[in-house]
Amino acid sequence: MIVDNGTGPARPVRYGWGPSGQWLAARGRWEELLKRFRLARALGDALAGPLGHLVAYGAPAALAARLFAPDGGPGAAATAGDHDAGPLWEVLATRHPWPVLAALPLPPAIRHLAAHTRALLGEETGATYRLRPWEDCGWERDTRVREYLPGGGARRALHLAPPTREGLGVLELPSPGARLTGLPATVLLAGLSGWTTAVCVRGRATDAAAQLAAGPDVTGGQLPFAALYPALVHLASARPDLGAAQGRLAVRELLTAMSGPGAAGVDALVARLHCLAWTEPGDDLRHLHLALEDPATGLAWALSGTTPDPA
């Protein structure tokens, strides 16, 4: 399912300069748009985001890259946090293939995120960014990153956990036991979003789910981690100042905390995880209910939440 994230078209500038940003973009007056962005950015004006979106989306790659260049003066350069419907670096990264982006004089942090973005979109950007098989198989490439619109705004796929109600049955959960507190992985899991709750227990996935499920009998079932991975990435990048690449990095950090450092450790963890997901009667447009059990450590985590506000 594709949902609009609620961000409307880019708005005109308010400095009395005449033509709107969209009027200038339609006529290819990118240098003027860049100057307006830099002034708005330096003044802390909220219109910097919409202006930057127009430049990042439509300008030639070399000029769009200047959004992040320091030559505009103090406070005029965009950072990884500048956004409108989504981060300006992600808008740029969706508009050009990796060979073009790799040749631009982008700051290292922006280049790093752009490479992750192009990898999510199925492009080869080097061994550092290559998707693991379990990252690649659970979702379509055109649903991984926001679809940005030329005049502002974006559309985004809605990834849920469980992703579908098909194949689910009555899931009998035990009585909730004691929770473990203070583990780094639990802190990272809780930090993926402001609308979900995370817990850790010593036990099985059902023991973790029992901590957060609405009742002892809910509808659920076992799923491979690859089926839940898209929902975690999108959960961690739902805010408009975050991109899918940052969601991917946040989930990688979480899995590393669960397994230990190194890609081999993460791959081994993913292979042995016992995962389940469930649904609840009060679920709204966005909901996510899942549990992850690591039989090697005897620990299990659950993450649950629902909100009527679309991402």
PDB file of C-alpha atoms in Angstrom:
ATOM      1  CA  MET A   1       0.000   0.000   0.000  1.00  0.00           C
ATOM      2  CA  ILE A   2       1.223   3.510  -0.791  1.00  0.00           C
ATOM      3  CA  VAL A   3       0.284   6.369   1.502  1.00  0.00           C
ATOM      4  CA  ASP A   4       0.921  10.080   1.209  1.00  0.00           C
ATOM      5  CA  ASN A   5       3.024  11.335   4.075  1.00  0.00           C
ATOM      6  CA  GLY A   6       0.927  14.476   4.376  1.00  0.00           C
ATOM      7  CA  THR A   7       3.549  16.928   3.201  1.00  0.00           C
ATOM      8  CA  GLY A   8       2.136  19.314   0.623  1.00  0.00           C
ATOM      9  CA  PRO A   9       3.825  21.065  -2.288  1.00  0.00           C
ATOM     10  CA  ALA A  10       6.762  23.382  -1.767  1.00  0.00           C
ATOM     11  CA  ARG A  11       5.690  26.863  -0.720  1.00  0.00           C
ATOM     12  CA  PRO A  12       6.795  30.233  -2.156  1.00  0.00           C
ATOM     13  CA  VAL A  13       9.438  32.312  -0.455  1.00  0.00           C
ATOM     14  CA  ARG A  14       8.290  35.151   1.773  1.00  0.00           C
ATOM     15  CA  TYR A  15      11.010  37.716   1.172  1.00  0.00           C
ATOM     16  CA  GLY A  16       9.162  39.751  -1.456  1.00  0.00           C
ATOM     17  CA  TRP A  17      11.401  38.465  -4.246  1.00  0.00           C
ATOM     18  CA  GLY A  18       8.591  37.933  -6.700  1.00  0.00           C
ATOM     19  CA  PRO A  19       8.287  34.520  -8.385  1.00  0.00           C
ATOM     20  CA  SER A  20       7.644  31.448  -6.306  1.00  0.00           C
ATOM     21  CA  GLY A  21      10.145  28.636  -5.979  1.00  0.00           C
ATOM     22  CA  GLN A  22       8.025  26.374  -8.177  1.00  0.00           C
ATOM     23  CA  TRP A  23       7.869  29.043 -10.874  1.00  0.00           C
ATOM     24  CA  LEU A  24      11.653  29.301 -10.857  1.00  0.00           C
ATOM     25  CA  ALA A  25      12.059  25.515 -10.884  1.00  0.00           C
ATOM     26  CA  ALA A  26       9.738  25.174 -13.870  1.00  0.00           C
ATOM     27  CA  ARG A  27      12.018  27.583 -15.757  1.00  0.00           C
ATOM     28  CA  GLY A  28      15.257  25.965 -14.676  1.00  0.00           C
ATOM     29  CA  ARG A  29      16.487  28.968 -12.706  1.00  0.00           C
ATOM     30  CA  TRP A  30      18.445  26.765 -10.336  1.00  0.00           C
ATOM     31  CA  GLU A  31      21.128  29.269  -9.353  1.00  0.00           C
ATOM     32  CA  GLU A  32      18.474  31.670  -8.094  1.00  0.00           C
ATOM     33  CA  LEU A  33      16.698  28.881  -6.240  1.00  0.00           C
ATOM     34  CA  LEU A  34      19.977  27.842  -4.634  1.00  0.00           C
ATOM     35  CA  LYS A  35      20.608  31.415  -3.479  1.00  0.00           C
ATOM     36  CA  ARG A  36      17.125  31.571  -1.958  1.00  0.00           C
ATOM     37  CA  PHE A  37      17.666  28.262  -0.190  1.00  0.00           C
ATOM     38  CA  ARG A  38      20.959  29.447   1.261  1.00  0.00           C
ATOM     39  CA  LEU A  39      19.469  32.688   2.531  1.00  0.00           C
ATOM     40  CA  ALA A  40      16.496  30.883   4.092  1.00  0.00           C
ATOM     41  CA  ARG A  41      18.833  28.279   5.604  1.00  0.00           C
ATOM     42  CA  ALA A  42      21.144  30.931   7.081  1.00  0.00           C
ATOM     43  CA  LEU A  43      18.149  32.767   8.576  1.00  0.00           C
ATOM     44  CA  GLY A  44      16.703  29.590  10.042  1.00  0.00           C
ATOM     45  CA  ASP A  45      13.557  29.974   7.943  1.00  0.00           C
ATOM     46  CA  ALA A  46      11.347  26.899   7.591  1.00  0.00           C
ATOM     47  CA  LEU A  47      11.023  27.582   3.860  1.00  0.00           C
ATOM     48  CA  ALA A  48      14.596  26.367   3.366  1.00  0.00           C
ATOM     49  CA  GLY A  49      13.321  22.780   3.272  1.00  0.00           C
ATOM     50  CA  PRO A  50      10.788  23.254   0.445  1.00  0.00           C
ATOM     51  CA  LEU A  51      13.275  25.310  -1.571  1.00  0.00           C
ATOM     52  CA  GLY A  52      15.965  22.704  -1.057  1.00  0.00           C
ATOM     53  CA  HIS A  53      13.561  19.985  -2.161  1.00  0.00           C
ATOM     54  CA  LEU A  54      13.011  21.752  -5.490  1.00  0.00           C
ATOM     55  CA  VAL A  55      16.760  22.023  -6.087  1.00  0.00           C
ATOM     56  CA  ALA A  56      17.582  18.476  -4.964  1.00  0.00           C
ATOM     57  CA  TYR A  57      14.794  17.023  -7.091  1.00  0.00           C
ATOM     58  CA  GLY A  58      15.096  18.974 -10.326  1.00  0.00           C
ATOM     59  CA  ALA A  59      18.455  20.690 -10.639  1.00  0.00           C
ATOM     60  CA  PRO A  60      21.385  19.169 -12.511  1.00  0.00           C
ATOM     61  CA  ALA A  61      23.347  16.911 -10.177  1.00  0.00           C
ATOM     62  CA  ALA A  62      26.393  19.179  -9.939  1.00  0.00           C
ATOM     63  CA  LEU A  63      24.287  22.170  -8.925  1.00  0.00           C
ATOM     64  CA  ALA A  64      22.081  20.167  -6.546  1.00  0.00           C
ATOM     65  CA  ALA A  65      25.221  18.958  -4.769  1.00  0.00           C
ATOM     66  CA  ARG A  66      25.997  22.585  -3.918  1.00  0.00           C
ATOM     67  CA  LEU A  67      23.142  22.484  -1.419  1.00  0.00           C
ATOM     68  CA  PHE A  68      25.702  20.829   0.865  1.00  0.00           C
ATOM     69  CA  ALA A  69      28.724  22.956  -0.085  1.00  0.00           C
ATOM     70  CA  PRO A  70      30.141  25.441   2.462  1.00  0.00           C
ATOM     71  CA  ASP A  71      30.782  28.162  -0.135  1.00  0.00           C
ATOM     72  CA  GLY A  72      27.484  29.911   0.610  1.00  0.00           C
ATOM     73  CA  GLY A  73      28.674  31.301   3.914  1.00  0.00           C
ATOM     74  CA  PRO A  74      28.024  30.429   7.574  1.00  0.00           C
ATOM     75  CA  GLY A  75      24.834  28.458   8.134  1.00  0.00           C
ATOM     76  CA  ALA A  76      23.916  28.294   4.449  1.00  0.00           C
ATOM     77  CA  ALA A  77      24.917  24.701   3.691  1.00  0.00           C
ATOM     78  CA  ALA A  78      22.448  21.864   4.133  1.00  0.00           C
ATOM     79  CA  THR A  79      23.284  19.038   6.526  1.00  0.00           C
ATOM     80  CA  ALA A  80      22.049  15.467   6.829  1.00  0.00           C
ATOM     81  CA  GLY A  81      19.135  16.777   8.910  1.00  0.00           C
ATOM     82  CA  ASP A  82      17.716  19.292   6.406  1.00  0.00           C
ATOM     83  CA  HIS A  83      14.407  18.106   5.027  1.00  0.00           C
ATOM     84  CA  ASP A  84      10.988  18.849   3.652  1.00  0.00           C
ATOM     85  CA  ALA A  85       8.988  15.712   2.817  1.00  0.00           C
ATOM     86  CA  GLY A  86      12.223  13.835   3.452  1.00  0.00           C
ATOM     87  CA  PRO A  87      15.953  14.561   3.802  1.00  0.00           C
ATOM     88  CA  LEU A  88      17.397  16.642   0.984  1.00  0.00           C
ATOM     89  CA  TRP A  89      20.251  14.159   0.551  1.00  0.00           C
ATOM     90  CA  GLU A  90      17.721  11.359   0.007  1.00  0.00           C
ATOM     91  CA  VAL A  91      15.845  13.409  -2.590  1.00  0.00           C
ATOM     92  CA  LEU A  92      19.142  13.912  -4.419  1.00  0.00           C
ATOM     93  CA  ALA A  93      20.100  10.243  -4.085  1.00  0.00           C
ATOM     94  CA  THR A  94      16.829   9.071  -5.626  1.00  0.00           C
ATOM     95  CA  ARG A  95      17.322  11.306  -8.662  1.00  0.00           C
ATOM     96  CA  HIS A  96      20.721  10.145  -9.945  1.00  0.00           C
ATOM     97  CA  PRO A  97      22.542   6.822 -10.375  1.00  0.00           C
ATOM     98  CA  TRP A  98      25.542   6.033  -8.212  1.00  0.00           C
ATOM     99  CA  PRO A  99      28.256   6.807 -10.828  1.00  0.00           C
ATOM    100  CA  VAL A 100      26.911  10.360 -11.059  1.00  0.00           C
ATOM    101  CA  LEU A 101      26.608  10.755  -7.285  1.00  0.00           C
ATOM    102  CA  ALA A 102      30.049   9.251  -6.646  1.00  0.00           C
ATOM    103  CA  ALA A 103      31.634  11.904  -8.848  1.00  0.00           C
ATOM    104  CA  LEU A 104      30.073  14.817  -6.936  1.00  0.00           C
ATOM    105  CA  PRO A 105      31.996  16.726  -4.228  1.00  0.00           C
ATOM    106  CA  LEU A 106      29.596  15.686  -1.478  1.00  0.00           C
ATOM    107  CA  PRO A 107      30.544  15.749   2.217  1.00  0.00           C
ATOM    108  CA  PRO A 108      31.562  12.256   3.441  1.00  0.00           C
ATOM    109  CA  ALA A 109      28.448  11.812   5.605  1.00  0.00           C
ATOM    110  CA  ILE A 110      26.142  12.698   2.698  1.00  0.00           C
ATOM    111  CA  ARG A 111      28.064  10.449   0.284  1.00  0.00           C
ATOM    112  CA  HIS A 112      27.801   7.578   2.781  1.00  0.00           C
ATOM    113  CA  LEU A 113      24.022   7.928   3.081  1.00  0.00           C
ATOM    114  CA  ALA A 114      23.612   8.317  -0.681  1.00  0.00           C
ATOM    115  CA  ALA A 115      25.537   5.076  -1.253  1.00  0.00           C
ATOM    116  CA  HIS A 116      23.278   3.220   1.190  1.00  0.00           C
ATOM    117  CA  THR A 117      20.233   4.670  -0.565  1.00  0.00           C
ATOM    118  CA  ARG A 118      21.359   3.529  -3.999  1.00  0.00           C
ATOM    119  CA  ALA A 119      22.129   0.073  -2.558  1.00  0.00           C
ATOM    120  CA  LEU A 120      18.583  -0.129  -1.175  1.00  0.00           C
ATOM    121  CA  LEU A 121      17.333   0.761  -4.642  1.00  0.00           C
ATOM    122  CA  GLY A 122      19.238  -2.196  -6.091  1.00  0.00           C
ATOM    123  CA  GLU A 123      22.370  -0.507  -7.382  1.00  0.00           C
ATOM    124  CA  GLU A 124      25.907  -1.796  -6.799  1.00  0.00           C
ATOM    125  CA  THR A 125      27.756   0.821  -4.738  1.00  0.00           C
ATOM    126  CA  GLY A 126      30.568  -1.299  -3.279  1.00  0.00           C
ATOM    127  CA  ALA A 127      31.036  -4.138  -0.819  1.00  0.00           C
ATOM    128  CA  THR A 128      30.543  -1.857   2.206  1.00  0.00           C
ATOM    129  CA  TYR A 129      26.988  -1.069   1.189  1.00  0.00           C
ATOM    130  CA  ARG A 130      25.905  -4.325  -0.454  1.00  0.00           C
ATOM    131  CA  LEU A 131      22.620  -5.740   0.854  1.00  0.00           C
ATOM    132  CA  ARG A 132      22.675  -9.055   2.653  1.00  0.00           C
ATOM    133  CA  PRO A 133      20.248 -11.613   1.169  1.00  0.00           C
ATOM    134  CA  TRP A 134      17.847 -11.205   4.103  1.00  0.00           C
ATOM    135  CA  GLU A 135      17.811  -7.437   3.524  1.00  0.00           C
ATOM    136  CA  ASP A 136      16.934  -7.802  -0.142  1.00  0.00           C
ATOM    137  CA  CYS A 137      14.282 -10.503  -0.359  1.00  0.00           C
ATOM    138  CA  GLY A 138      11.442  -9.278   1.831  1.00  0.00           C
ATOM    139  CA  TRP A 139      10.316  -6.207  -0.129  1.00  0.00           C
ATOM    140  CA  GLU A 140      10.169  -4.672  -3.585  1.00  0.00           C
ATOM    141  CA  ARG A 141      12.913  -2.226  -4.448  1.00  0.00           C
ATOM    142  CA  ASP A 142      10.512   0.536  -5.410  1.00  0.00           C
ATOM    143  CA  THR A 143       8.953   0.458  -1.921  1.00  0.00           C
ATOM    144  CA  ARG A 144      12.141   0.912   0.093  1.00  0.00           C
ATOM    145  CA  VAL A 145      12.675   4.663  -0.246  1.00  0.00           C
ATOM    146  CA  ARG A 146      10.155   7.494  -0.416  1.00  0.00           C
ATOM    147  CA  GLU A 147       8.900   8.406  -3.867  1.00  0.00           C
ATOM    148  CA  TYR A 148       9.535  12.141  -4.038  1.00  0.00           C
ATOM    149  CA  LEU A 149       7.321  14.468  -6.051  1.00  0.00           C
ATOM    150  CA  PRO A 150       8.724  17.302  -8.186  1.00  0.00           C
ATOM    151  CA  GLY A 151       6.867  20.169  -6.506  1.00  0.00           C
ATOM    152  CA  GLY A 152       7.238  18.888  -2.947  1.00  0.00           C
ATOM    153  CA  GLY A 153       5.812  16.071  -0.882  1.00  0.00           C
ATOM    154  CA  ALA A 154       6.382  12.344  -1.146  1.00  0.00           C
ATOM    155  CA  ARG A 155       4.648   8.980  -1.145  1.00  0.00           C
ATOM    156  CA  ARG A 156       5.842   6.018   0.858  1.00  0.00           C
ATOM    157  CA  ALA A 157       4.986   2.354   1.122  1.00  0.00           C
ATOM    158  CA  LEU A 158       3.446   1.237   4.385  1.00  0.00           C
ATOM    159  CA  HIS A 159       5.282  -1.783   5.791  1.00  0.00           C
ATOM    160  CA  LEU A 160       3.593  -3.535   8.694  1.00  0.00           C
ATOM    161  CA  ALA A 161       4.544  -6.339  11.043  1.00  0.00           C
ATOM    162  CA  PRO A 162       2.947  -8.739  10.476  1.00  0.00           C
ATOM    163  CA  PRO A 163       2.928  -7.740   6.793  1.00  0.00           C
ATOM    164  CA  THR A 164      -0.330  -9.622   6.181  1.00  0.00           C
ATOM    165  CA  ARG A 165      -2.987 -11.443   8.189  1.00  0.00           C
ATOM    166  CA  GLU A 166      -2.787 -14.457   5.892  1.00  0.00           C
ATOM    167  CA  GLY A 167      -1.521 -17.611   7.570  1.00  0.00           C
ATOM    168  CA  LEU A 168      -2.027 -16.284  11.086  1.00  0.00           C
ATOM    169  CA  GLY A 169      -3.891 -18.186  13.771  1.00  0.00           C
ATOM    170  CA  VAL A 170      -4.711 -17.989  17.444  1.00  0.00           C
ATOM    171  CA  LEU A 171      -1.498 -17.442  19.358  1.00  0.00           C
ATOM    172  CA  GLU A 172      -1.635 -18.624  22.960  1.00  0.00           C
ATOM    173  CA  LEU A 173       0.711 -16.597  25.128  1.00  0.00           C
ATOM    174  CA  PRO A 174       1.946 -17.383  28.639  1.00  0.00           C
ATOM    175  CA  SER A 175       1.480 -15.095  31.609  1.00  0.00           C
ATOM    176  CA  PRO A 176       3.971 -12.225  31.538  1.00  0.00           C
ATOM    177  CA  GLY A 177       7.091 -12.869  33.574  1.00  0.00           C
ATOM    178  CA  ALA A 178       9.959 -10.629  34.619  1.00  0.00           C
ATOM    179  CA  ARG A 179      11.569  -8.166  32.240  1.00  0.00           C
ATOM    180  CA  LEU A 180      15.286  -7.608  31.787  1.00  0.00           C
ATOM    181  CA  THR A 181      16.342  -3.969  31.838  1.00  0.00           C
ATOM    182  CA  GLY A 182      19.342  -1.958  30.770  1.00  0.00           C
ATOM    183  CA  LEU A 183      20.539  -4.088  27.838  1.00  0.00           C
ATOM    184  CA  PRO A 184      21.971  -1.991  24.954  1.00  0.00           C
ATOM    185  CA  ALA A 185      19.939  -3.911  22.369  1.00  0.00           C
ATOM    186  CA  THR A 186      16.704  -3.105  24.192  1.00  0.00           C
ATOM    187  CA  VAL A 187      17.620   0.576  24.319  1.00  0.00           C
ATOM    188  CA  LEU A 188      18.312   0.565  20.574  1.00  0.00           C
ATOM    189  CA  LEU A 189      15.090  -1.298  19.815  1.00  0.00           C
ATOM    190  CA  ALA A 190      13.096   1.208  21.862  1.00  0.00           C
ATOM    191  CA  GLY A 191      14.889   4.053  20.096  1.00  0.00           C
ATOM    192  CA  LEU A 192      13.717   3.055  16.630  1.00  0.00           C
ATOM    193  CA  SER A 193      10.473   4.982  17.108  1.00  0.00           C
ATOM    194  CA  GLY A 194       8.559   7.194  19.471  1.00  0.00           C
ATOM    195  CA  TRP A 195       5.270   5.284  19.120  1.00  0.00           C
ATOM    196  CA  THR A 196       6.377   1.720  19.918  1.00  0.00           C
ATOM    197  CA  THR A 197       7.362   0.019  23.184  1.00  0.00           C
ATOM    198  CA  ALA A 198      10.242  -2.455  23.498  1.00  0.00           C
ATOM    199  CA  VAL A 199      10.976  -5.067  26.157  1.00  0.00           C
ATOM    200  CA  CYS A 200      13.445  -7.905  26.727  1.00  0.00           C
ATOM    201  CA  VAL A 201      12.967 -11.130  28.654  1.00  0.00           C
ATOM    202  CA  ARG A 202      14.898 -14.286  29.308  1.00  0.00           C
ATOM    203  CA  GLY A 203      12.818 -16.862  27.497  1.00  0.00           C
ATOM    204  CA  ARG A 204      11.099 -17.445  24.194  1.00  0.00           C
ATOM    205  CA  ALA A 205       9.477 -15.152  21.644  1.00  0.00           C
ATOM    206  CA  THR A 206       6.064 -15.905  23.118  1.00  0.00           C
ATOM    207  CA  ASP A 207       7.316 -14.838  26.553  1.00  0.00           C
ATOM    208  CA  ALA A 208       8.405 -11.493  25.118  1.00  0.00           C
ATOM    209  CA  ALA A 209       5.167 -11.043  23.187  1.00  0.00           C
ATOM    210  CA  ALA A 210       3.159 -11.717  26.350  1.00  0.00           C
ATOM    211  CA  GLN A 211       4.664  -8.552  27.851  1.00  0.00           C
ATOM    212  CA  LEU A 212       3.056  -6.288  25.245  1.00  0.00           C
ATOM    213  CA  ALA A 213       0.185  -8.155  23.593  1.00  0.00           C
ATOM    214  CA  ALA A 214      -3.368  -6.998  24.273  1.00  0.00           C
ATOM    215  CA  GLY A 215      -4.347 -10.342  25.783  1.00  0.00           C
ATOM    216  CA  PRO A 216      -3.320 -13.991  26.186  1.00  0.00           C
ATOM    217  CA  ASP A 217      -5.031 -15.023  22.927  1.00  0.00           C
ATOM    218  CA  VAL A 218      -4.120 -12.917  19.912  1.00  0.00           C
ATOM    219  CA  THR A 219      -3.846 -13.661  16.202  1.00  0.00           C
ATOM    220  CA  GLY A 220      -0.267 -14.319  15.185  1.00  0.00           C
ATOM    221  CA  GLY A 221       2.295 -16.643  13.693  1.00  0.00           C
ATOM    222  CA  GLN A 222       5.951 -17.333  13.008  1.00  0.00           C
ATOM    223  CA  LEU A 223       7.717 -15.450  10.209  1.00  0.00           C
ATOM    224  CA  PRO A 224      11.263 -15.258   8.865  1.00  0.00           C
ATOM    225  CA  PHE A 225      13.213 -12.190   9.914  1.00  0.00           C
ATOM    226  CA  ALA A 226      13.364 -11.074   6.263  1.00  0.00           C
ATOM    227  CA  ALA A 227       9.580 -10.557   6.354  1.00  0.00           C
ATOM    228  CA  LEU A 228       9.875  -8.232   9.369  1.00  0.00           C
ATOM    229  CA  TYR A 229      13.005  -6.367   8.314  1.00  0.00           C
ATOM    230  CA  PRO A 230      11.214  -3.838   6.016  1.00  0.00           C
ATOM    231  CA  ALA A 231       8.918  -2.761   8.835  1.00  0.00           C
ATOM    232  CA  LEU A 232      11.886  -2.179  11.151  1.00  0.00           C
ATOM    233  CA  VAL A 233      13.754  -0.097   8.563  1.00  0.00           C
ATOM    234  CA  HIS A 234      10.714   2.044   7.847  1.00  0.00           C
ATOM    235  CA  LEU A 235       9.922   2.383  11.529  1.00  0.00           C
ATOM    236  CA  ALA A 236      13.425   3.750  12.135  1.00  0.00           C
ATOM    237  CA  SER A 237      13.143   6.232   9.252  1.00  0.00           C
ATOM    238  CA  ALA A 238       9.527   7.403   9.553  1.00  0.00           C
ATOM    239  CA  ARG A 239      10.378  10.968  10.570  1.00  0.00           C
ATOM    240  CA  PRO A 240      10.788  13.383   7.636  1.00  0.00           C
ATOM    241  CA  ASP A 241      14.324  14.276   8.725  1.00  0.00           C
ATOM    242  CA  LEU A 242      15.409  10.639   8.398  1.00  0.00           C
ATOM    243  CA  GLY A 243      15.914   8.558   5.276  1.00  0.00           C
ATOM    244  CA  ALA A 244      15.706   4.849   4.559  1.00  0.00           C
ATOM    245  CA  ALA A 245      19.504   4.615   4.673  1.00  0.00           C
ATOM    246  CA  GLN A 246      19.450   5.813   8.271  1.00  0.00           C
ATOM    247  CA  GLY A 247      16.743   3.266   9.037  1.00  0.00           C
ATOM    248  CA  ARG A 248      18.952   0.544   7.596  1.00  0.00           C
ATOM    249  CA  LEU A 249      21.900   1.698   9.694  1.00  0.00           C
ATOM    250  CA  ALA A 250      19.769   1.822  12.846  1.00  0.00           C
ATOM    251  CA  VAL A 251      18.591  -1.762  12.337  1.00  0.00           C
ATOM    252  CA  ARG A 252      22.157  -2.864  11.632  1.00  0.00           C
ATOM    253  CA  GLU A 253      23.267  -1.270  14.907  1.00  0.00           C
ATOM    254  CA  LEU A 254      20.456  -3.068  16.712  1.00  0.00           C
ATOM    255  CA  LEU A 255      21.383  -6.468  15.265  1.00  0.00           C
ATOM    256  CA  THR A 256      25.045  -5.884  16.075  1.00  0.00           C
ATOM    257  CA  ALA A 257      24.114  -5.173  19.688  1.00  0.00           C
ATOM    258  CA  MET A 258      22.161  -8.432  19.768  1.00  0.00           C
ATOM    259  CA  SER A 259      24.879 -10.531  18.121  1.00  0.00           C
ATOM    260  CA  GLY A 260      28.259  -8.856  18.556  1.00  0.00           C
ATOM    261  CA  PRO A 261      30.406  -7.015  15.979  1.00  0.00           C
ATOM    262  CA  GLY A 262      30.917  -8.142  12.393  1.00  0.00           C
ATOM    263  CA  ALA A 263      28.677  -8.980   9.461  1.00  0.00           C
ATOM    264  CA  ALA A 264      29.201 -12.714  10.033  1.00  0.00           C
ATOM    265  CA  GLY A 265      27.785 -12.381  13.540  1.00  0.00           C
ATOM    266  CA  VAL A 266      24.731 -10.527  12.273  1.00  0.00           C
ATOM    267  CA  ASP A 267      24.136 -13.062   9.500  1.00  0.00           C
ATOM    268  CA  ALA A 268      24.378 -15.910  11.999  1.00  0.00           C
ATOM    269  CA  LEU A 269      21.958 -14.135  14.341  1.00  0.00           C
ATOM    270  CA  VAL A 270      19.411 -13.561  11.567  1.00  0.00           C
ATOM    271  CA  ALA A 271      19.673 -17.217  10.541  1.00  0.00           C
ATOM    272  CA  ARG A 272      18.899 -18.493  14.046  1.00  0.00           C
ATOM    273  CA  LEU A 273      16.314 -15.944  15.178  1.00  0.00           C
ATOM    274  CA  HIS A 274      12.861 -17.261  15.982  1.00  0.00           C
ATOM    275  CA  CYS A 275      10.443 -14.500  14.996  1.00  0.00           C
ATOM    276  CA  LEU A 276       6.738 -14.073  15.443  1.00  0.00           C
ATOM    277  CA  ALA A 277       4.271 -11.282  14.786  1.00  0.00           C
ATOM    278  CA  TRP A 278       0.715 -10.698  15.866  1.00  0.00           C
ATOM    279  CA  THR A 279      -2.261  -8.419  15.286  1.00  0.00           C
ATOM    280  CA  GLU A 280      -4.613  -6.802  17.805  1.00  0.00           C
ATOM    281  CA  PRO A 281      -8.244  -5.608  17.620  1.00  0.00           C
ATOM    282  CA  GLY A 282      -7.245  -1.977  18.138  1.00  0.00           C
ATOM    283  CA  ASP A 283      -4.742  -1.846  15.276  1.00  0.00           C
ATOM    284  CA  ASP A 284      -5.050   1.253  13.117  1.00  0.00           C
ATOM    285  CA  LEU A 285      -3.359   2.289   9.876  1.00  0.00           C
ATOM    286  CA  ARG A 286       0.138   1.870  11.280  1.00  0.00           C
ATOM    287  CA  HIS A 287       0.779  -1.014  13.609  1.00  0.00           C
ATOM    288  CA  LEU A 288       3.732  -3.192  14.438  1.00  0.00           C
ATOM    289  CA  HIS A 289       3.818  -6.179  16.776  1.00  0.00           C
ATOM    290  CA  LEU A 290       6.770  -8.550  16.673  1.00  0.00           C
ATOM    291  CA  ALA A 291       9.055 -10.628  18.860  1.00  0.00           C
ATOM    292  CA  LEU A 292      12.608 -11.807  18.187  1.00  0.00           C
ATOM    293  CA  GLU A 293      14.099 -14.770  20.069  1.00  0.00           C
ATOM    294  CA  ASP A 294      17.797 -15.631  20.026  1.00  0.00           C
ATOM    295  CA  PRO A 295      18.067 -19.297  21.105  1.00  0.00           C
ATOM    296  CA  ALA A 296      21.843 -18.949  21.460  1.00  0.00           C
ATOM    297  CA  THR A 297      21.549 -16.478  24.336  1.00  0.00           C
ATOM    298  CA  GLY A 298      18.112 -17.340  25.665  1.00  0.00           C
ATOM    299  CA  LEU A 299      17.000 -13.717  25.244  1.00  0.00           C
ATOM    300  CA  ALA A 300      13.889 -12.512  23.457  1.00  0.00           C
ATOM    301  CA  TRP A 301      12.731  -9.009  22.569  1.00  0.00           C
ATOM    302  CA  ALA A 302       9.288  -7.682  21.707  1.00  0.00           C
ATOM    303  CA  LEU A 303       8.323  -4.444  19.973  1.00  0.00           C
ATOM    304  CA  SER A 304       4.726  -3.253  19.771  1.00  0.00           C
ATOM    305  CA  GLY A 305       2.702  -0.181  18.950  1.00  0.00           C
ATOM    306  CA  THR A 306      -0.100   1.278  16.863  1.00  0.00           C
ATOM    307  CA  THR A 307      -0.864   4.817  15.739  1.00  0.00           C
ATOM    308  CA  PRO A 308      -3.466   6.329  13.421  1.00  0.00           C
ATOM    309  CA  ASP A 309      -0.954   8.805  11.976  1.00  0.00           C
ATOM    310  CA  PRO A 310       0.520   7.706   8.610  1.00  0.00           C
ATOM    311  CA  ALA A 311       4.323   7.852   8.113  1.00  0.00           C
TER     312      ALA A 311
END
